CSV table of C-alpha atoms in Angstrom, one decimal:
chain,number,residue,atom,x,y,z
A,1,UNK,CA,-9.0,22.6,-37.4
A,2,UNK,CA,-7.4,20.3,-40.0
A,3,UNK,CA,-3.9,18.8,-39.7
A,4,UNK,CA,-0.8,19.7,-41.1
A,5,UNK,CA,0.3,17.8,-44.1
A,6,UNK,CA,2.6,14.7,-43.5
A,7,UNK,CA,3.9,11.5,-44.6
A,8,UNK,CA,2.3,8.3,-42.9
A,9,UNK,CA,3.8,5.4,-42.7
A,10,UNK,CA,2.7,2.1,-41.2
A,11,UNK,CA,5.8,-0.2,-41.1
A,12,UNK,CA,5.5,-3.8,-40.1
A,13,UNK,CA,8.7,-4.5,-38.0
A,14,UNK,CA,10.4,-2.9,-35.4
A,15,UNK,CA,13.5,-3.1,-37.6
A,16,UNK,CA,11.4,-1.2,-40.2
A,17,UNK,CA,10.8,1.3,-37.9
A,18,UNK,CA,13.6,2.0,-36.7
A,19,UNK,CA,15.3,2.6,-40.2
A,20,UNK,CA,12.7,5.2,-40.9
A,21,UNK,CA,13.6,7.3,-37.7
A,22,UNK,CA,17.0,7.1,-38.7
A,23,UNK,CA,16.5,8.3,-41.8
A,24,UNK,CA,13.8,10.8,-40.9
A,25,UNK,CA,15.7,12.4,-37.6
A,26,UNK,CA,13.9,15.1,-36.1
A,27,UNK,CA,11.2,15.3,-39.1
A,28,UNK,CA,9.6,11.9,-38.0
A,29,UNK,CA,7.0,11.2,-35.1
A,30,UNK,CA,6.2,8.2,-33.8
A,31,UNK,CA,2.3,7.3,-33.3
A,32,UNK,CA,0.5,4.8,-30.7
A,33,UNK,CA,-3.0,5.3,-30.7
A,34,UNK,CA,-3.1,8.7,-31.8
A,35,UNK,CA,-4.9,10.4,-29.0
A,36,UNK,CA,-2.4,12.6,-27.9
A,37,UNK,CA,-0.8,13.3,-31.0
A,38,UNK,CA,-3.9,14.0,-32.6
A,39,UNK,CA,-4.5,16.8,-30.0
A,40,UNK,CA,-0.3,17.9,-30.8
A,41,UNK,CA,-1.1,18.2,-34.3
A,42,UNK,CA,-4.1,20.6,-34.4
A,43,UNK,CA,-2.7,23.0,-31.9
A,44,UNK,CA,0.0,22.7,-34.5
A,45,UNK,CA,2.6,22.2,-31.3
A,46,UNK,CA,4.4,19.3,-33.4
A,47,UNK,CA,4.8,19.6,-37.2
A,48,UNK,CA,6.4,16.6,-38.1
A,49,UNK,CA,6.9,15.9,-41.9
A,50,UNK,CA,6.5,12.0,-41.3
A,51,UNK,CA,4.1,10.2,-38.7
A,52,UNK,CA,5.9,6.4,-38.3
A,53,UNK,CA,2.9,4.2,-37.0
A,54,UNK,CA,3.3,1.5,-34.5
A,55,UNK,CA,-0.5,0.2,-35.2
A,56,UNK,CA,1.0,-2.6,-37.2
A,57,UNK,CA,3.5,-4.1,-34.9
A,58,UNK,CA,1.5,-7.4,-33.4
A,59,UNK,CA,4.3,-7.6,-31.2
A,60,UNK,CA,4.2,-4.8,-29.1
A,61,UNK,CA,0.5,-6.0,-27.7
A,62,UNK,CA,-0.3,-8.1,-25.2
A,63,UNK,CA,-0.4,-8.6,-21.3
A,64,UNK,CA,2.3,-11.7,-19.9
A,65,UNK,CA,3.8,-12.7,-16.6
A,66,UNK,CA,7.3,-14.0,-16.1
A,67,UNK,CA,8.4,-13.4,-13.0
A,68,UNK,CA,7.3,-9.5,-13.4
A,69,UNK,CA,4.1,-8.5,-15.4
A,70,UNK,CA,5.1,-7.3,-19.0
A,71,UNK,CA,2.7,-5.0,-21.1
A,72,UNK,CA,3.5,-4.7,-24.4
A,73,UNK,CA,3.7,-0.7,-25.4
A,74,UNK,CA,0.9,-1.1,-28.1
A,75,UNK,CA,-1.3,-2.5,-25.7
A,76,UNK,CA,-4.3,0.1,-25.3
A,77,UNK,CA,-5.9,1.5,-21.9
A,78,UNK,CA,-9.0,-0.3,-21.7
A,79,UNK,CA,-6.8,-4.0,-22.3
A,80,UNK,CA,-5.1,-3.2,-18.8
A,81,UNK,CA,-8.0,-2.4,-17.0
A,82,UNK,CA,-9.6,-5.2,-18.2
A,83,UNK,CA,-6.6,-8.1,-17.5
A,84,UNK,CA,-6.9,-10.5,-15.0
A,85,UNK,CA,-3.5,-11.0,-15.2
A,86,UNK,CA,-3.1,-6.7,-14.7
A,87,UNK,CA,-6.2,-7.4,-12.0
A,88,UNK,CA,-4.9,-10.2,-10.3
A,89,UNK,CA,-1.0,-8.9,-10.0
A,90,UNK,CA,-1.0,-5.0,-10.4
A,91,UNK,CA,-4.6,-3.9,-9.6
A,92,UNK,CA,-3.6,-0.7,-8.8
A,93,UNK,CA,-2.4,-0.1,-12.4
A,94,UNK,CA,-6.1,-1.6,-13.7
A,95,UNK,CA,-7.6,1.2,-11.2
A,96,UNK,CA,-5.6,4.5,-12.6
A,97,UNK,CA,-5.8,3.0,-17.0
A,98,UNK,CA,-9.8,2.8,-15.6
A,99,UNK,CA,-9.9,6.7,-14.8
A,100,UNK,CA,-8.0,7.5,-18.2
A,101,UNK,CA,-10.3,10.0,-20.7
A,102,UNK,CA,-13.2,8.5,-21.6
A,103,UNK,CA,-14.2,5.1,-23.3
A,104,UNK,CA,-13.3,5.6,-27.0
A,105,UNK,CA,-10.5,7.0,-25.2
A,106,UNK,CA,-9.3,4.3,-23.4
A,107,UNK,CA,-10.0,1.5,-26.4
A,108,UNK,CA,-7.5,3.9,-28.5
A,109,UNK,CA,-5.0,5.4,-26.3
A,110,UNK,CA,-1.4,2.8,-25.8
A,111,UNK,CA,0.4,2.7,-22.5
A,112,UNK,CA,3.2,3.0,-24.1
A,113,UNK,CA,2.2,6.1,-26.0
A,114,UNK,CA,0.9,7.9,-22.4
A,115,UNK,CA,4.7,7.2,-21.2
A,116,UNK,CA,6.1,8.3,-24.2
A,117,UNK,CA,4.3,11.7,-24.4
A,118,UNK,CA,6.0,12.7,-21.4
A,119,UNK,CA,2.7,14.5,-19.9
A,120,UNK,CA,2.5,15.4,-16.6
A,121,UNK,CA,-1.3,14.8,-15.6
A,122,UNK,CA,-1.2,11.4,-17.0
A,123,UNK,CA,-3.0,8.3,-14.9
A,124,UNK,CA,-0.9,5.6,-15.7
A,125,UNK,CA,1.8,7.5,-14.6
A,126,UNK,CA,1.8,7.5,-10.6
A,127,UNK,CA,0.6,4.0,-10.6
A,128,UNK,CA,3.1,2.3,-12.2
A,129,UNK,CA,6.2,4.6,-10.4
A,130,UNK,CA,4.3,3.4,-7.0
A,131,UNK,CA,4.6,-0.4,-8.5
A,132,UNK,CA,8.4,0.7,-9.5
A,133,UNK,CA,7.8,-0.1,-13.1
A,134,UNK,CA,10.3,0.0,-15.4
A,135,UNK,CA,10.1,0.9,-19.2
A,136,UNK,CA,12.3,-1.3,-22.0
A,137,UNK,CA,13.5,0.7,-24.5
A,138,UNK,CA,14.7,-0.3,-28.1
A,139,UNK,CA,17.2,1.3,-30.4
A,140,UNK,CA,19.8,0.9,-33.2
A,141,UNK,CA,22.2,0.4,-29.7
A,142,UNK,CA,20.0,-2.8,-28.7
A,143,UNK,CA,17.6,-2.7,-25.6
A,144,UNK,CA,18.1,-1.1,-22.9
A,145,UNK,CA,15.9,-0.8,-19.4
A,146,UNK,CA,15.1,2.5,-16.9
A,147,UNK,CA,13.3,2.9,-14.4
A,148,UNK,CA,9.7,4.7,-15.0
A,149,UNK,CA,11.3,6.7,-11.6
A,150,UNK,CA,13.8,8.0,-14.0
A,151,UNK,CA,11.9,8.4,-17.4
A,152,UNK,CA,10.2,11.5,-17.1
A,153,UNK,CA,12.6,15.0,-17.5
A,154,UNK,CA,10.2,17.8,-17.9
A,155,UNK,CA,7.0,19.1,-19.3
A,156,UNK,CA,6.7,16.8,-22.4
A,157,UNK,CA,10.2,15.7,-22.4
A,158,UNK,CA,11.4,12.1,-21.4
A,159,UNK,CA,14.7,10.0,-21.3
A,160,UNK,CA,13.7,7.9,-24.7
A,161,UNK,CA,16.3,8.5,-27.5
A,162,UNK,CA,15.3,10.2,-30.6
A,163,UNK,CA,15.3,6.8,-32.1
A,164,UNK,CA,14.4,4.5,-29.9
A,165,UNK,CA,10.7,3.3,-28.7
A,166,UNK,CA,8.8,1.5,-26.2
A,167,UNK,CA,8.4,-1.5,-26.1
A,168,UNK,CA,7.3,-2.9,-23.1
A,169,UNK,CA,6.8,-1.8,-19.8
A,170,UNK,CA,7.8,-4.0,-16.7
A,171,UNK,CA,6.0,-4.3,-13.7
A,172,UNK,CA,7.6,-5.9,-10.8
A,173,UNK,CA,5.9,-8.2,-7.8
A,174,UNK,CA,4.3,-6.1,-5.6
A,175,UNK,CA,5.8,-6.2,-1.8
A,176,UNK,CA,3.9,-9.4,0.3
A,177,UNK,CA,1.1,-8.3,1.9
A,178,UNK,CA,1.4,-5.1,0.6
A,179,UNK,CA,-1.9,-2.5,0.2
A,180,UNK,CA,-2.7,0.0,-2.6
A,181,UNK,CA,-5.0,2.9,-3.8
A,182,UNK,CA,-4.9,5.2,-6.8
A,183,UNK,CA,-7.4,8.4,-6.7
A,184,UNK,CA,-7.8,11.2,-9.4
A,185,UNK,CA,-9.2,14.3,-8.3
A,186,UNK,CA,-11.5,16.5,-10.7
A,187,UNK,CA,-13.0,19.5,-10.3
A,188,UNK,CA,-14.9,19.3,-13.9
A,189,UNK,CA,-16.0,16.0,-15.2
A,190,UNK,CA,-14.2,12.5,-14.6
A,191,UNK,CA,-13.2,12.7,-18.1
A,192,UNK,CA,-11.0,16.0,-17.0
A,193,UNK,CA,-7.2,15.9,-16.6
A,194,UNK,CA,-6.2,15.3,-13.0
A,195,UNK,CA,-6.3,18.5,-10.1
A,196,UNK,CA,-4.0,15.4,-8.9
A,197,UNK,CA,-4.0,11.6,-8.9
A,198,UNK,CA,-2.0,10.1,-6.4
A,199,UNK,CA,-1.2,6.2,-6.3
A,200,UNK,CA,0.1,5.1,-2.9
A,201,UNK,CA,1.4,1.8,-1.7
A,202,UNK,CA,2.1,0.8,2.0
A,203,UNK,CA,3.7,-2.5,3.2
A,204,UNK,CA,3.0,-3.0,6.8
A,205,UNK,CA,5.6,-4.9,9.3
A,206,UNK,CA,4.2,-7.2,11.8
A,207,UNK,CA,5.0,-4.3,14.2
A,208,UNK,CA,3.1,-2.3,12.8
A,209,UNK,CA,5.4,-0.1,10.8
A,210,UNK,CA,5.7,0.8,7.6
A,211,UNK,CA,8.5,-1.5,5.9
A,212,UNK,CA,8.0,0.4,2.3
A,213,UNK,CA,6.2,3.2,0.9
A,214,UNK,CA,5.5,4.5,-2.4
A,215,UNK,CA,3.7,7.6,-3.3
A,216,UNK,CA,3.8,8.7,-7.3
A,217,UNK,CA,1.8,12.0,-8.1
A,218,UNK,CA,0.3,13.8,-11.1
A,219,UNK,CA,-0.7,17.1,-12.2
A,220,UNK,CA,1.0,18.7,-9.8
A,221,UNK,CA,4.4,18.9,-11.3
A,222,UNK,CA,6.3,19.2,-15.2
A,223,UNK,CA,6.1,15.7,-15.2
A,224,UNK,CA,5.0,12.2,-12.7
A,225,UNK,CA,6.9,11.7,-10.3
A,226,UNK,CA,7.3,9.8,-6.4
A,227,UNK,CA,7.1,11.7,-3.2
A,228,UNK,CA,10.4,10.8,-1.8
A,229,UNK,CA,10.4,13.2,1.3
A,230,UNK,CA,7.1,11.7,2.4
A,231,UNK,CA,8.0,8.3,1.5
A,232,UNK,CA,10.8,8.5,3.6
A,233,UNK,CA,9.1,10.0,6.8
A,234,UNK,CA,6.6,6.8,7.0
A,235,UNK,CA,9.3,4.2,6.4
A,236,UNK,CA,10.3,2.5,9.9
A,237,UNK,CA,7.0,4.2,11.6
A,238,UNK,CA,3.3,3.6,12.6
A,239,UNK,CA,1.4,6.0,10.6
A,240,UNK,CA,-0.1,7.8,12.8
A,241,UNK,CA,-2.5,10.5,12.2
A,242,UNK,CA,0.8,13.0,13.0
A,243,UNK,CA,2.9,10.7,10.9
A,244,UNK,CA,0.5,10.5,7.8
A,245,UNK,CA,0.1,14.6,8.0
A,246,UNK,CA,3.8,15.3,8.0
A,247,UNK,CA,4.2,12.7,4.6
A,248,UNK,CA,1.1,14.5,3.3
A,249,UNK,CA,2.9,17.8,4.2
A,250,UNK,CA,6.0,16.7,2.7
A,251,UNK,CA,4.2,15.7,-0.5
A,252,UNK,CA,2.4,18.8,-0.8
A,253,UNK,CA,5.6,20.6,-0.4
A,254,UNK,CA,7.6,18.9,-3.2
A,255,UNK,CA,5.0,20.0,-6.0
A,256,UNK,CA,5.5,22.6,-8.5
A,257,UNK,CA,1.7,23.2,-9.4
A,258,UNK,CA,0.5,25.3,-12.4
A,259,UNK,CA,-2.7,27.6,-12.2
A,260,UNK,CA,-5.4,26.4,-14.9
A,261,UNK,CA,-9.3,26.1,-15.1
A,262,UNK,CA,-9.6,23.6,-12.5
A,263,UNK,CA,-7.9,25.8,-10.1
A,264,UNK,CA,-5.1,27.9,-8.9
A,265,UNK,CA,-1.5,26.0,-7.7
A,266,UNK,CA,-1.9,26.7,-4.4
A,267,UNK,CA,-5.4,24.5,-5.1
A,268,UNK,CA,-3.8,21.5,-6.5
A,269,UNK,CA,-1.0,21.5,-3.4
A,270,UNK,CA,-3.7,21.6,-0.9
A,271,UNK,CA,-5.8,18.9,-2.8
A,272,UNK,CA,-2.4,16.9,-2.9
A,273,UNK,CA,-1.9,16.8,0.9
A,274,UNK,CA,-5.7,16.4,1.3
A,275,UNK,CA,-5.5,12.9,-1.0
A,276,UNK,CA,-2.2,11.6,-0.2
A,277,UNK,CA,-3.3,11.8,3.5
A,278,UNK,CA,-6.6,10.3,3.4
A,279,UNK,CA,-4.7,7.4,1.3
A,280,UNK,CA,-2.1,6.9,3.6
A,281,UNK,CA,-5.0,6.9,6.5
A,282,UNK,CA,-7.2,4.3,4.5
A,283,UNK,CA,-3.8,2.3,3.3
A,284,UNK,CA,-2.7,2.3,7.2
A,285,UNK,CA,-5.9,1.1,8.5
A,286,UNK,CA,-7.1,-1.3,5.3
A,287,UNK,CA,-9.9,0.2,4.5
A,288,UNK,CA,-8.7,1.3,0.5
């Protein structure tokens, strides 16, 4: 199927761009690496009269650590996995951009672009809510910083401003001693969107108890999001086997599951509990 017509621009600057989204208003689209929007555009779900690239804008790539980890928006799937700094400091995040699509995929396909789509089985996603990531955001306001927690508002819809973009996304020390594990569940090929993925991080106490917890889910839901109610039943516990199948309860309670090909919503919650239990079990006993 061909695409609808459009204007494309490839502006140099971030100042540039945003001038053409204010001119532009609802008629422009802004582009990462494409993938998505690519798919948008032949299901003819977006017609926007004027596609604003970021491909040009050097400054949006790039991995650095200064105090947090800092990825730049432009900077594609397969440079995450690949970072010893994303490796050494975030491995959890290098483990879920690994499992995104396929190759060609991945060496397209921006973070910042898979946040800014807003979709709900994306990979990225529950990792960096379990590392409590934070997306900076720039508009003709300034900059301005949310939490990833609070980015995502429904199916396809986030908190960025019609003319503001990504420009980085924040990734803060991970809790000492802290352990992590990121799983996507197919029922088709690896390449498939999620049943669910679920990216969970424990830090342990000397006691024995869990001191924090983070659990981010997707697929399961309109958009990524954490598991609060389990969260909050293994925090100030041992996770026992009772303990860890109440969370994974909990979890599989708070989803709002769609039937597709891969299988029905009832399914996806079971698979939910399933994974975030065996995590929690692995996490607890350090064998993820």
């Amino acid at each position: 199927m061909t695409l609808p017509a459009f204007d494309y621009r490839e502006p140099e600057t971030l100042a540039e761009v945003l001038a053409l989204l204010r001119e532009h208003g609802d008629e422009a689209r802004l582009m990462g690496g494409g993938t998505a929007l690519t798919l948008m555009l032949r299901a003819r779900l977006v017609r926007p009269s004027v596609i604003v690239s970021l491909a040009r804008l050097g400054a949006l790539v790039g991995i650095r650590a200064n105090g947090h980890l800092e990825i730049g928006a432009m900077t594609t799937h397969r440079a995450v996995e690949r970072s010893p700094l994303v490796r050494a400091l975030a491995p959890l995040l290098a483990e879920a951009c690994e499992r995104v699509g396929s190759p060609p995929i991945r060496n397209m396909g921006t973070l910042g672009g898979n946040l800014a789509t807003g979709e709900a089985a994306s990979d990225p996603a529950p990792a960096l809510l379990a590392l409590d990531a934070r997306v900076r955001l720039r508009g003709p306001e300034g900059e301005r910083v949310l939490a990833l927690d609070g980015f995502f508002r429904d199916f396809y819809e986030t908190a960025l401003g019609p003319e503001e973009v990504i420009v980085a996304i924040e990734v803060p020390p991970v809790p000492a001693g802290a352990r992590a594990a990121f799983v996507k569940y197919t029922c088709l090929s690896e390449e498939e969107r999620a049943v669910v993925s679920v990216a969970a991080l424990l830090a342990m106490g000397r006691d024995g108890t869990v001191v924090e917890a983070r659990i981010g889910l997707g697929a399961v839901g309109p958009t990524p999001f954490r598991a609060r109610a389990a969260e909050t039943l293994l925090v100030g516990h041992r996770p026992t086997v009772a303990r860890a199948a109440a969370a994974a309860d909990a979890a599989a309670a708070g989803t709002a599951p769609l039937d597709d090909r891969q299988g029905s919503a009832e399914y996806r919650r079971e698979m939910t509990r399933v994974w975030v239990l065996r995590l929690v079990e692995q996490l607890a006993a350090g064998t993820a």
